[in-house]
Coordinates of C-alpha atoms in Angstrom, one line a residue:
M1218 CA 0.3 -0.2 -0.1
S1219 CA 1.5 3.4 -1.0
D1220 CA 1.9 6.2 1.5
K1221 CA -1.2 8.1 0.2
D1222 CA -3.3 5.2 0.8
S1223 CA -1.9 4.8 4.0
N1224 CA -2.6 8.6 4.9
I1225 CA -6.1 8.1 3.3
R1226 CA -6.8 5.3 5.7
G1227 CA -4.7 5.7 9.0
S1228 CA -4.0 8.7 11.1
G1229 CA -2.0 10.7 8.6
K1230 CA 1.2 10.7 11.0
G1231 CA 4.4 12.3 9.0
S1232 CA 2.2 14.4 6.7
G1233 CA 1.9 17.2 8.8
G1234 CA -1.9 16.3 10.5
P1235 CA -4.6 14.2 9.5
S1236 CA -5.7 14.0 5.9
P1237 CA -8.8 15.7 4.7
F1238 CA -9.5 12.1 3.7
Y1239 CA -9.6 10.8 7.0
P1240 CA -13.5 9.5 7.8
K1241 CA -15.2 11.6 10.6
G1242 CA -17.6 11.1 13.3
R1243 CA -18.2 7.7 15.1
Q1244 CA -16.9 4.7 13.0
V1245 CA -18.8 1.4 12.8
D1246 CA -17.7 -1.4 15.2
A1247 CA -17.8 -4.6 13.0
E1248 CA -19.0 -6.6 16.0
A1249 CA -21.9 -4.3 16.9
L1250 CA -22.8 -4.2 12.9
L1251 CA -23.1 -8.0 13.6
D1252 CA -25.6 -7.4 16.4
I1253 CA -27.7 -5.2 14.7
A1254 CA -27.9 -7.5 11.6
K1255 CA -28.7 -10.3 14.0
L1256 CA -31.4 -8.5 15.9
L1257 CA -33.2 -7.2 13.0
G1258 CA -33.2 -10.2 10.8
D1259 CA -35.3 -10.4 8.0
R1260 CA -37.2 -7.0 9.0
P1261 CA -37.3 -4.5 6.6
R1262 CA -34.6 -1.6 6.8
R1263 CA -37.4 1.1 5.9
R1264 CA -37.1 4.9 7.1
D1265 CA -40.5 4.6 8.9
L1266 CA -39.4 1.8 11.3
L1267 CA -36.8 3.8 13.1
I1268 CA -38.2 3.7 16.1
E1269 CA -39.4 0.0 16.0
H1270 CA -35.9 -1.0 15.7
L1271 CA -34.7 1.2 18.5
H1272 CA -37.2 -0.6 20.8
L1273 CA -35.6 -3.6 19.4
I1274 CA -32.4 -2.7 20.6
Q1275 CA -33.5 -1.2 23.8
D1276 CA -35.4 -4.4 24.7
Q1277 CA -32.7 -6.8 23.8
Y1278 CA -29.7 -4.9 25.4
G1279 CA -31.5 -2.8 28.0
H1280 CA -29.9 0.6 26.8
L1281 CA -28.8 2.2 23.3
S1282 CA -25.2 2.3 23.4
A1283 CA -23.2 4.7 21.2
R1284 CA -21.7 1.6 19.1
H1285 CA -25.5 0.2 18.2
L1286 CA -26.4 3.3 17.6
A1287 CA -24.0 3.9 14.8
A1288 CA -24.5 0.5 13.8
L1289 CA -28.0 0.8 13.3
A1290 CA -27.4 4.1 11.2
E1291 CA -25.3 2.2 8.7
E1292 CA -27.7 -0.8 8.7
M1293 CA -30.5 1.5 7.7
K1294 CA -28.4 3.6 5.5
L1295 CA -29.5 6.4 7.6
A1296 CA -27.1 9.9 9.0
M1297 CA -26.2 9.0 12.5
S1298 CA -27.7 12.5 13.5
E1299 CA -30.7 11.1 12.2
V1300 CA -30.6 8.2 14.6
Y1301 CA -29.2 10.0 17.4
E1302 CA -31.9 12.8 17.4
V1303 CA -34.8 10.4 17.3
A1304 CA -33.2 7.9 19.9
T1305 CA -32.8 11.2 22.0
F1306 CA -36.3 12.7 22.0
Y1307 CA -38.0 9.9 23.4
A1308 CA -38.1 9.6 27.3
H1309 CA -38.4 5.4 27.0
F1310 CA -35.1 5.3 25.3
D1311 CA -31.9 4.9 27.6
V1312 CA -29.1 6.3 25.4
V1313 CA -25.5 6.0 26.8
L1314 CA -22.8 8.0 24.5
E1315 CA -20.1 9.0 26.8
D1316 CA -18.4 5.7 28.0
D1317 CA -21.1 3.2 26.9
T1318 CA -21.3 2.6 30.8
P1319 CA -25.0 0.7 30.7
P1320 CA -27.4 1.9 33.3
P1321 CA -28.8 -0.4 36.2
E1322 CA -30.1 -3.5 35.2
L1323 CA -33.5 -2.6 36.8
T1324 CA -35.6 0.5 36.5
V1325 CA -38.3 1.6 38.5
R1326 CA -40.4 4.6 37.4
V1327 CA -43.1 6.2 39.9
C1328 CA -45.4 8.3 38.3
D1329 CA -45.5 11.8 39.9
S1330 CA -48.3 13.2 37.6
L1331 CA -51.3 15.1 39.7
T1332 CA -53.3 12.0 41.0
C1333 CA -50.4 10.0 41.7
E1334 CA -48.8 13.2 43.8
M1335 CA -51.9 13.6 45.7
M1336 CA -52.1 10.1 46.5
G1337 CA -48.3 10.0 47.6
A1338 CA -46.0 9.4 44.9
Q1339 CA -43.3 11.9 46.6
D1340 CA -43.2 9.7 49.6
L1341 CA -42.7 6.8 47.8
L1342 CA -40.0 8.0 45.3
A1343 CA -37.8 9.1 48.6
E1344 CA -38.4 5.6 50.3
L1345 CA -37.4 3.5 47.2
E1346 CA -34.4 5.9 47.0
K1347 CA -33.4 5.6 50.2
K1348 CA -34.1 1.8 50.1
Y1349 CA -32.2 1.0 47.0
K1350 CA -29.3 3.7 47.2
G1351 CA -28.4 3.6 43.8
K1352 CA -28.3 -0.4 43.3
V1353 CA -32.0 0.0 41.4
R1354 CA -32.3 2.9 39.1
I1355 CA -35.3 5.0 40.5
M1356 CA -37.0 7.4 38.0
R1357 CA -39.9 10.0 38.2
A1358 CA -42.1 9.2 35.2
P1359 CA -45.3 11.0 33.7
C1360 CA -48.7 10.0 33.8
M1361 CA -49.1 6.0 33.2
G1362 CA -52.7 5.9 32.7
R1363 CA -53.6 3.9 35.9
C1364 CA -54.8 6.9 37.9
E1365 CA -57.7 5.1 39.4
S1366 CA -55.3 3.2 41.5
A1367 CA -52.9 5.8 42.2
P1368 CA -49.8 5.9 43.3
V1369 CA -48.5 3.8 40.3
A1370 CA -45.1 2.4 39.7
E1371 CA -43.5 0.6 36.9
V1372 CA -41.0 -2.3 37.7
G1373 CA -39.3 -3.0 34.4
H1374 CA -42.6 -3.1 32.2
R1375 CA -44.8 -4.1 35.0
H1376 CA -47.2 -2.0 36.8
V1377 CA -47.8 -2.1 40.4
T1378 CA -51.0 0.0 41.3
N1379 CA -51.8 1.2 44.6
A1380 CA -47.8 1.0 45.2
T1381 CA -46.1 0.9 48.4
V1382 CA -42.3 0.6 49.1
E1383 CA -43.5 -3.2 50.1
T1384 CA -45.4 -4.0 46.6
V1385 CA -42.8 -2.4 44.5
A1386 CA -40.0 -4.2 46.6
K1387 CA -41.7 -7.5 46.3
A1388 CA -41.9 -7.0 42.2
A1389 CA -38.4 -5.7 42.1
D1390 CA -36.7 -8.3 44.3
G1391 CA -38.5 -11.2 42.9
G1392 CA -37.7 -10.5 39.2
H1393 CA -41.6 -9.7 38.3
T1394 CA -40.6 -7.5 35.4
H1395 CA -42.9 -8.7 32.9
P1396 CA -46.0 -6.7 32.0
V1397 CA -49.7 -8.3 33.6
I1398 CA -51.8 -9.6 30.7
P1399 CA -55.5 -8.6 31.6
E1400 CA -58.3 -10.8 31.1
Y1401 CA -60.4 -9.7 28.0
K1402 CA -62.9 -11.3 25.5
D1403 CA -60.7 -12.8 22.9
F1404 CA -61.6 -13.4 19.0
D1405 CA -63.6 -16.6 19.6
A1406 CA -65.7 -15.2 22.5
Y1407 CA -66.1 -11.7 20.1
V1408 CA -67.2 -13.6 17.2
A1409 CA -69.6 -16.0 19.2
D1410 CA -71.2 -12.7 20.5
G1411 CA -72.0 -11.5 17.2
G1412 CA -68.7 -9.8 16.4
Y1413 CA -67.4 -9.0 12.8
R1414 CA -70.7 -9.8 11.2
L1415 CA -71.1 -6.0 10.5
L1416 CA -67.7 -5.9 9.4
K1417 CA -68.4 -8.9 6.9
E1418 CA -71.6 -7.1 5.8
C1419 CA -69.5 -3.9 4.6
L1420 CA -66.9 -6.0 3.0
E1421 CA -69.7 -8.1 1.0
A1422 CA -71.1 -4.7 0.2
K1423 CA -74.3 -5.3 1.8
R1424 CA -74.0 -2.0 3.9
D1425 CA -74.1 1.2 1.9
V1426 CA -71.1 3.3 2.8
E1427 CA -73.0 6.6 2.3
D1428 CA -75.7 5.1 4.9
L1429 CA -72.8 4.5 7.4
V1430 CA -71.6 7.8 7.2
D1431 CA -75.3 9.2 7.8
I1432 CA -75.8 6.8 10.8
M1433 CA -72.4 8.3 12.3
S1434 CA -73.9 12.0 11.6
Q1435 CA -77.1 11.0 12.9
S1436 CA -75.5 9.8 16.1
G1437 CA -73.8 12.5 16.9
L1438 CA -70.6 10.7 17.7
R1439 CA -67.4 12.9 18.1
G1440 CA -63.7 12.6 18.2
L1441 CA -63.2 11.4 21.9
G1442 CA -59.7 11.9 22.2
G1443 CA -60.3 15.7 23.1
A1444 CA -60.8 17.7 19.8
G1445 CA -64.5 16.4 19.5
F1446 CA -64.8 16.6 15.8
P1447 CA -68.0 15.2 14.4
T1448 CA -67.1 11.7 13.3
G1449 CA -69.4 11.4 10.2
Q1450 CA -68.4 14.8 8.9
K1451 CA -64.8 13.8 9.3
W1452 CA -65.4 10.6 7.0
K1453 CA -66.9 12.7 4.4
I1454 CA -63.9 15.1 4.6
V1455 CA -61.1 12.4 4.0
R1456 CA -63.3 10.1 1.1
G1457 CA -63.1 13.7 -0.4
Y1458 CA -59.4 13.4 -1.2
P1459 CA -58.0 11.4 -3.9
G1460 CA -56.5 7.7 -2.9
P1461 CA -54.4 6.1 -1.9
R1462 CA -55.9 7.1 1.6
L1463 CA -54.8 5.6 5.1
M1464 CA -56.0 5.9 8.7
A1465 CA -54.0 6.3 12.0
V1466 CA -55.3 5.4 15.3
N1467 CA -54.6 7.6 18.4
A1468 CA -53.8 5.2 21.4
D1469 CA -51.5 7.3 22.9
E1470 CA -53.4 8.0 25.9
G1471 CA -50.9 10.5 27.8
E1472 CA -53.2 13.2 29.1
P1473 CA -52.6 13.1 32.9
G1474 CA -55.6 11.9 34.4
T1475 CA -57.1 9.6 31.4
F1476 CA -57.4 6.0 31.3
K1477 CA -60.8 5.3 29.5
D1478 CA -58.9 3.8 26.4
R1479 CA -57.1 1.4 28.4
V1480 CA -60.0 0.3 30.5
Y1481 CA -61.8 -0.6 26.8
L1482 CA -59.0 -2.0 25.2
E1483 CA -57.9 -4.5 28.2
A1484 CA -61.9 -5.3 28.6
D1485 CA -63.0 -5.7 24.8
P1486 CA -60.1 -5.0 22.1
H1487 CA -62.3 -6.5 19.3
R1488 CA -64.8 -4.0 19.8
F1489 CA -62.7 -1.5 19.0
L1490 CA -60.5 -3.5 16.3
E1491 CA -64.1 -4.1 14.3
G1492 CA -65.1 -0.2 14.9
M1493 CA -61.7 0.6 13.1
L1494 CA -61.7 -1.7 10.2
I1495 CA -65.2 -0.5 9.5
A1496 CA -64.3 2.9 9.5
A1497 CA -61.4 2.1 7.3
R1498 CA -63.4 0.7 4.9
V1499 CA -65.9 3.4 4.8
V1500 CA -62.7 6.0 3.5
E1501 CA -61.1 3.2 1.6
A1502 CA -58.0 3.4 3.9
T1503 CA -55.5 0.9 2.4
D1504 CA -53.5 0.5 5.7
V1505 CA -54.4 1.5 9.2
Y1506 CA -51.6 2.3 11.7
I1507 CA -52.4 1.7 15.6
Y1508 CA -50.1 4.2 17.4
L1509 CA -50.2 2.4 21.0
R1510 CA -48.3 4.4 24.1
D1511 CA -45.3 2.3 25.4
E1512 CA -46.5 2.8 28.7
Y1513 CA -49.4 0.0 27.9
P1514 CA -47.0 -2.9 27.6
G1515 CA -49.6 -5.7 28.3
L1516 CA -51.9 -4.2 25.7
R1517 CA -49.1 -4.6 23.1
E1518 CA -48.9 -8.1 23.5
V1519 CA -53.1 -8.6 23.7
L1520 CA -53.2 -6.3 20.4
S1521 CA -50.2 -8.3 18.6
A1522 CA -52.2 -11.4 19.4
E1523 CA -55.5 -10.7 18.5
I1524 CA -54.5 -8.9 15.4
A1525 CA -52.7 -12.0 14.0
K1526 CA -56.2 -14.0 14.5
I1527 CA -57.8 -11.0 12.7
K1528 CA -55.5 -11.6 9.8
A1529 CA -55.7 -15.5 10.2
A1530 CA -59.5 -15.0 9.6
G1531 CA -58.9 -13.1 6.3
L1532 CA -60.7 -10.2 8.0
N1533 CA -58.0 -7.6 7.1
K1534 CA -57.6 -8.4 3.2
V1535 CA -58.6 -5.1 2.2
T1536 CA -56.6 -3.0 4.8
K1537 CA -53.4 -3.8 6.4
I1538 CA -52.9 -3.3 10.1
H1539 CA -49.8 -1.8 11.5
L1540 CA -49.3 -1.8 15.4
R1541 CA -46.7 0.9 16.2
R1542 CA -45.0 1.3 19.5
G1543 CA -44.5 4.9 21.0
A1544 CA -41.8 5.4 23.1
G1545 CA -42.8 7.8 26.1
A1546 CA -43.8 11.3 24.5
Y1547 CA -47.1 13.3 25.6
I1548 CA -46.6 15.5 22.5
C1549 CA -47.4 12.4 20.3
G1550 CA -51.2 12.8 21.4
E1551 CA -51.5 15.7 19.0
E1552 CA -52.4 14.2 16.0
S1553 CA -49.6 15.6 13.5
A1554 CA -46.9 14.9 15.9
M1555 CA -48.4 11.1 16.0
I1556 CA -48.0 11.0 12.3
E1557 CA -44.5 12.1 12.5
S1558 CA -43.7 9.3 15.2
I1559 CA -45.5 6.8 13.0
E1560 CA -43.0 7.7 10.1
G1561 CA -40.4 7.1 12.5
K1562 CA -39.1 10.4 13.2
R1563 CA -39.3 13.2 16.3
G1564 CA -42.8 13.9 17.3
L1565 CA -42.8 17.4 16.3
P1566 CA -46.3 18.8 15.4
R1567 CA -46.7 20.2 12.1
H1568 CA -47.9 23.3 10.9
R1569 CA -51.1 23.4 9.5
P1570 CA -52.7 23.8 7.1
P1571 CA -52.5 21.5 5.2
Y1572 CA -54.4 19.3 7.7
V1573 CA -53.7 15.5 8.2
A1574 CA -57.1 14.8 6.4
E1575 CA -55.5 16.0 3.1
V1576 CA -51.7 15.5 3.9
G1577 CA -51.1 12.9 6.6
V1578 CA -49.2 9.5 7.1
F1579 CA -46.6 9.5 4.2
G1580 CA -48.2 12.6 2.8
R1581 CA -51.6 10.8 1.9
P1582 CA -55.1 11.8 3.0
T1583 CA -55.4 10.1 6.6
L1584 CA -58.4 9.5 9.0
V1585 CA -57.0 10.0 12.5
Q1586 CA -59.5 8.8 15.1
N1587 CA -59.5 8.0 18.5
V1588 CA -59.6 4.7 20.4
E1589 CA -63.2 5.2 22.1
T1590 CA -64.6 6.6 19.1
L1591 CA -64.1 3.7 17.2
Y1592 CA -65.2 1.3 20.0
W1593 CA -68.9 2.7 19.5
I1594 CA -69.4 2.3 16.0
R1595 CA -70.5 -1.5 16.0
D1596 CA -72.9 -0.6 18.7
I1597 CA -74.3 2.6 17.1
V1598 CA -75.0 0.8 13.7
E1599 CA -76.5 -2.1 15.3
K1600 CA -78.7 -0.1 17.6
G1601 CA -79.2 2.7 15.5
P1602 CA -78.0 6.2 15.8
E1603 CA -80.7 7.3 18.4
W1604 CA -79.4 4.8 20.8
F1605 CA -76.8 6.8 21.4
S1606 CA -78.0 10.4 20.6
S1607 CA -81.1 10.1 23.2
E1608 CA -78.7 9.8 26.0
G1609 CA -77.8 13.1 27.5
R1610 CA -78.7 15.4 30.2
N1611 CA -78.9 19.2 30.5
G1612 CA -79.7 19.7 27.0
R1613 CA -76.7 17.9 25.7
A1614 CA -76.9 14.4 23.6
G1615 CA -74.8 11.3 23.7
L1616 CA -72.6 9.0 26.0
R1617 CA -69.3 10.2 27.4
S1618 CA -66.9 7.9 29.2
F1619 CA -65.5 10.0 32.2
S1620 CA -61.8 9.0 33.6
V1621 CA -62.5 9.8 37.1
S1622 CA -59.8 10.0 39.8
G1623 CA -58.7 12.1 43.1
R1624 CA -60.6 12.1 46.1
V1625 CA -63.6 10.4 45.5
K1626 CA -64.5 6.9 47.1
K1627 CA -64.8 4.9 43.8
P1628 CA -62.3 6.4 41.0
G1629 CA -62.4 4.6 37.5
V1630 CA -64.4 4.9 34.1
K1631 CA -67.8 6.3 34.4
L1632 CA -69.8 5.8 31.1
A1633 CA -72.6 8.5 31.8
P1634 CA -74.7 10.9 29.9
A1635 CA -73.0 13.8 28.1
G1636 CA -73.9 16.9 30.1
I1637 CA -74.0 15.6 33.6
T1638 CA -72.5 17.9 36.2
V1639 CA -69.3 16.9 38.3
R1640 CA -71.3 17.0 41.1
E1641 CA -73.6 14.3 39.8
L1642 CA -70.9 12.5 38.2
I1643 CA -69.3 12.3 42.2
D1644 CA -72.6 11.3 44.1
E1645 CA -74.2 9.1 41.3
F1646 CA -71.3 7.4 39.8
C1647 CA -68.3 7.4 42.3
G1648 CA -70.0 6.7 45.9
G1649 CA -69.5 10.5 46.7
M1650 CA -66.2 12.1 48.3
A1651 CA -63.6 10.0 49.8
D1652 CA -64.4 9.5 53.7
G1653 CA -62.8 12.9 55.4
H1654 CA -62.8 15.0 52.1
D1655 CA -64.8 17.9 51.0
F1656 CA -64.8 18.7 47.5
K1657 CA -62.9 21.9 46.5
G1658 CA -62.5 22.0 42.8
Y1659 CA -62.0 19.6 39.9
L1660 CA -60.1 19.4 36.3
P1661 CA -62.7 18.7 33.9
G1662 CA -60.5 17.9 31.2
G1663 CA -57.2 16.6 32.5
A1664 CA -54.0 18.5 32.6
S1665 CA -54.8 20.9 29.9
G1666 CA -58.4 21.6 30.5
G1667 CA -58.0 23.8 33.3
I1668 CA -59.2 23.8 37.4
L1669 CA -62.5 24.9 38.6
P1670 CA -63.6 25.2 42.0
A1671 CA -66.6 23.2 43.7
S1672 CA -68.9 26.5 43.1
M1673 CA -68.8 26.2 39.5
G1674 CA -69.6 22.0 40.1
D1675 CA -73.2 22.6 38.4
I1676 CA -71.6 23.4 34.9
P1677 CA -72.5 20.6 32.3
L1678 CA -69.7 18.8 31.4
D1679 CA -69.5 18.3 27.1
F1680 CA -68.0 20.0 24.6
G1681 CA -68.6 23.4 24.3
T1682 CA -70.1 24.2 27.9
L1683 CA -66.9 24.9 29.6
E1684 CA -64.9 27.4 27.0
E1685 CA -66.7 30.2 28.4
H1686 CA -65.4 29.6 31.7
G1687 CA -61.8 29.2 30.3
C1688 CA -61.8 25.4 30.3
F1689 CA -62.6 22.5 28.3
I1690 CA -63.6 18.7 28.5
G1691 CA -61.0 17.6 26.1
S1692 CA -60.8 13.9 26.8
A1693 CA -63.1 13.9 30.0
A1694 CA -60.3 13.0 32.5
V1695 CA -62.0 14.4 35.5
V1696 CA -59.4 15.0 38.8
V1697 CA -61.3 16.0 41.8
L1698 CA -59.6 18.0 44.7
S1699 CA -60.7 18.2 48.2
D1700 CA -59.6 20.5 50.8
K1701 CA -56.7 18.5 51.7
D1702 CA -55.4 19.6 48.3
S1703 CA -53.9 22.8 47.3
A1704 CA -54.9 24.2 43.9
R1705 CA -51.5 26.3 43.6
D1706 CA -49.3 23.0 44.2
A1707 CA -51.6 21.2 41.6
A1708 CA -51.0 24.0 38.9
L1709 CA -47.5 23.6 39.6
N1710 CA -47.7 20.1 39.3
L1711 CA -49.2 20.3 35.8
M1712 CA -46.8 23.3 34.5
R1713 CA -43.8 21.0 35.6
F1714 CA -45.5 18.1 33.5
F1715 CA -45.8 20.4 30.5
E1716 CA -41.9 21.9 30.8
D1717 CA -40.7 18.2 30.7
E1718 CA -42.9 17.3 27.7
S1719 CA -42.7 20.3 25.5
C1720 CA -41.5 19.2 22.3
G1721 CA -38.9 21.9 21.9
Q1722 CA -40.0 23.0 18.6
C1723 CA -41.1 26.7 19.7
T1724 CA -39.5 29.1 21.7
P1725 CA -42.9 30.2 23.7
C1726 CA -43.9 26.9 24.7
R1727 CA -40.2 25.5 25.1
V1728 CA -39.2 28.8 27.4
G1729 CA -42.2 29.8 28.5
T1730 CA -43.2 26.4 30.5
E1731 CA -39.8 26.3 31.8
K1732 CA -39.9 29.9 33.0
A1733 CA -43.5 29.8 34.4
A1734 CA -42.6 26.4 36.2
K1735 CA -39.6 28.3 38.0
L1736 CA -41.8 31.6 38.9
M1737 CA -44.8 29.1 40.2
A1738 CA -42.1 27.6 42.4
N1739 CA -41.4 30.8 44.0
K1740 CA -43.0 31.6 47.7
E1741 CA -44.9 34.6 46.1
W1742 CA -46.2 34.6 42.6
D1743 CA -45.5 37.3 40.3
E1744 CA -49.0 37.4 39.1
A1745 CA -48.7 40.2 36.4
L1746 CA -45.5 38.4 35.0
L1747 CA -46.9 35.1 35.1
R1748 CA -50.4 36.4 33.3
E1749 CA -48.1 38.0 30.4
L1750 CA -46.0 34.8 30.2
G1751 CA -49.1 32.5 29.9
Q1752 CA -50.8 35.0 27.2
A1753 CA -47.4 34.5 24.8
M1754 CA -47.6 31.1 25.4
T1755 CA -51.2 30.8 24.6
D1756 CA -51.0 33.0 21.2
A1757 CA -47.6 32.0 19.8
S1758 CA -47.3 28.2 20.5
I1759 CA -47.5 26.1 17.5
C1760 CA -49.6 23.2 19.0
G1761 CA -52.3 22.5 21.9
L1762 CA -49.4 22.0 24.6
G1763 CA -48.1 25.5 24.7
Q1764 CA -51.8 26.8 23.6
A1765 CA -53.2 25.2 26.9
A1766 CA -50.6 25.2 29.6
F1767 CA -51.7 28.3 30.6
N1768 CA -54.7 27.1 31.5
P1769 CA -54.5 25.6 34.8
L1770 CA -52.5 28.4 36.1
K1771 CA -54.9 31.0 34.7
M1772 CA -57.7 29.2 36.7
V1773 CA -55.8 29.4 39.9
L1774 CA -55.3 32.8 39.8
A1775 CA -58.9 33.6 39.1
H1776 CA -60.5 31.2 41.7
F1777 CA -58.1 30.0 44.4
K1778 CA -56.8 33.1 45.4
G1779 CA -56.8 31.7 48.8
D1780 CA -54.5 28.9 47.9
L1781 CA -51.8 31.6 46.9
I1782 CA -51.2 33.1 50.3
C1783 CA -48.2 31.3 51.8
K1784 CA -48.7 29.6 55.0

């Protein structure tokens, strides 16, 4: 080999410094490349599968090392920067770059979102850190979607509900780290109960598509993930764009206080899956992507097994089903950010227009629906639209699934008439307030829906009824506060959540949530500065996270002045 060749391939010694041809960046380790090639096997190396492949590595090795990230980039023919920016964006990926020292073998995450904090999560965190002293990694984590049994911890991939130091230690020390698989109605039981008969009628053209659209419109069914857009109208809009069309299902139930989708999927997953395939048939979607949050590992196993049975029965011949795994990012509950994640990228919300109905997954017209919305489709079609629309109170129509947590005797998912008040919800569906607690206030729509005092507990809960009061129902996550709780502390908890979960794309949200959390942690609040900051976030943020982050703070300033007095 000539000196020139040596200089190109080597360090350039004797030539006055490194050669301009010397390869830059992190070099690929041959052994790591073999690891990745073996792990991926015959799986496609498509760009949109990057997050799925990162999960494979994380599951296999417990973390993402620099050498494996470089090897994955090489295997997928991507720039290292692309792989790195995605891996570091999501909270559930443990990226180790400096010295490739892996984290402790076991990680215990403790939810510190509002309901869990109310139920003692901070004390649980402190006690676990004292017990394990670095031998087990103890981490704070955002809402895990099990607020009805707070506080909640996750040992590996196993959730421990109503968690104590003893129950967490029993799981951790006993090696119980695999997810608990819920008891549910499987494919055979669902079919025996008349399941998939409606879908077969649709596939055999025995059901007119326009009739199905009309039924949804007459029922008044709306998007139950938070936005509340009329379902029938959305189907019409997507059908109006030229094909091929796609469909995406938002199962990234990350709003603190929300767990209704999880409850329905754990009990009767095929009712959702049939509704999904009917909706896909209506808009003629060639592919449907189910985006399931990573906090539901047991459900992922359930859906994987039951989707395989659907495929074996030939029920998805016209629509391919893809199950995609989130990686711990609240922002991916926003539909355009979810679509970015489905495409294997960071979950950054898109600027709109164009809207996802026109330019969605892979640039194609896309129908985006929430899990619960699809869950009701079979019942509405078989029982008639009036079955759904005839429900309601206080001039409202339909049914709502309220995820109720906090200071009530019987928390959980409550299927109640739209327009019910929170007082009625507590008294009729939740057994009243918990013993020793008096009703003080409530969050009608999760972290972003605001906080209202008990004196405003007779407002009908539905889309469009709360906006004039500065709140909204969103996904109907109702967190009940009592006289033992501080609205000020609740608002600070929520702002810290928004600070952690901001995607960082726009300055008003990225900087605003951080600054607001610091100001709110002060003994005395600078109300004028907080209002100015909050208004800037509301007016200038790209998506709903930053736009709604000010809501809880604004409501505390308006209705809970007594909680601002330092004691």
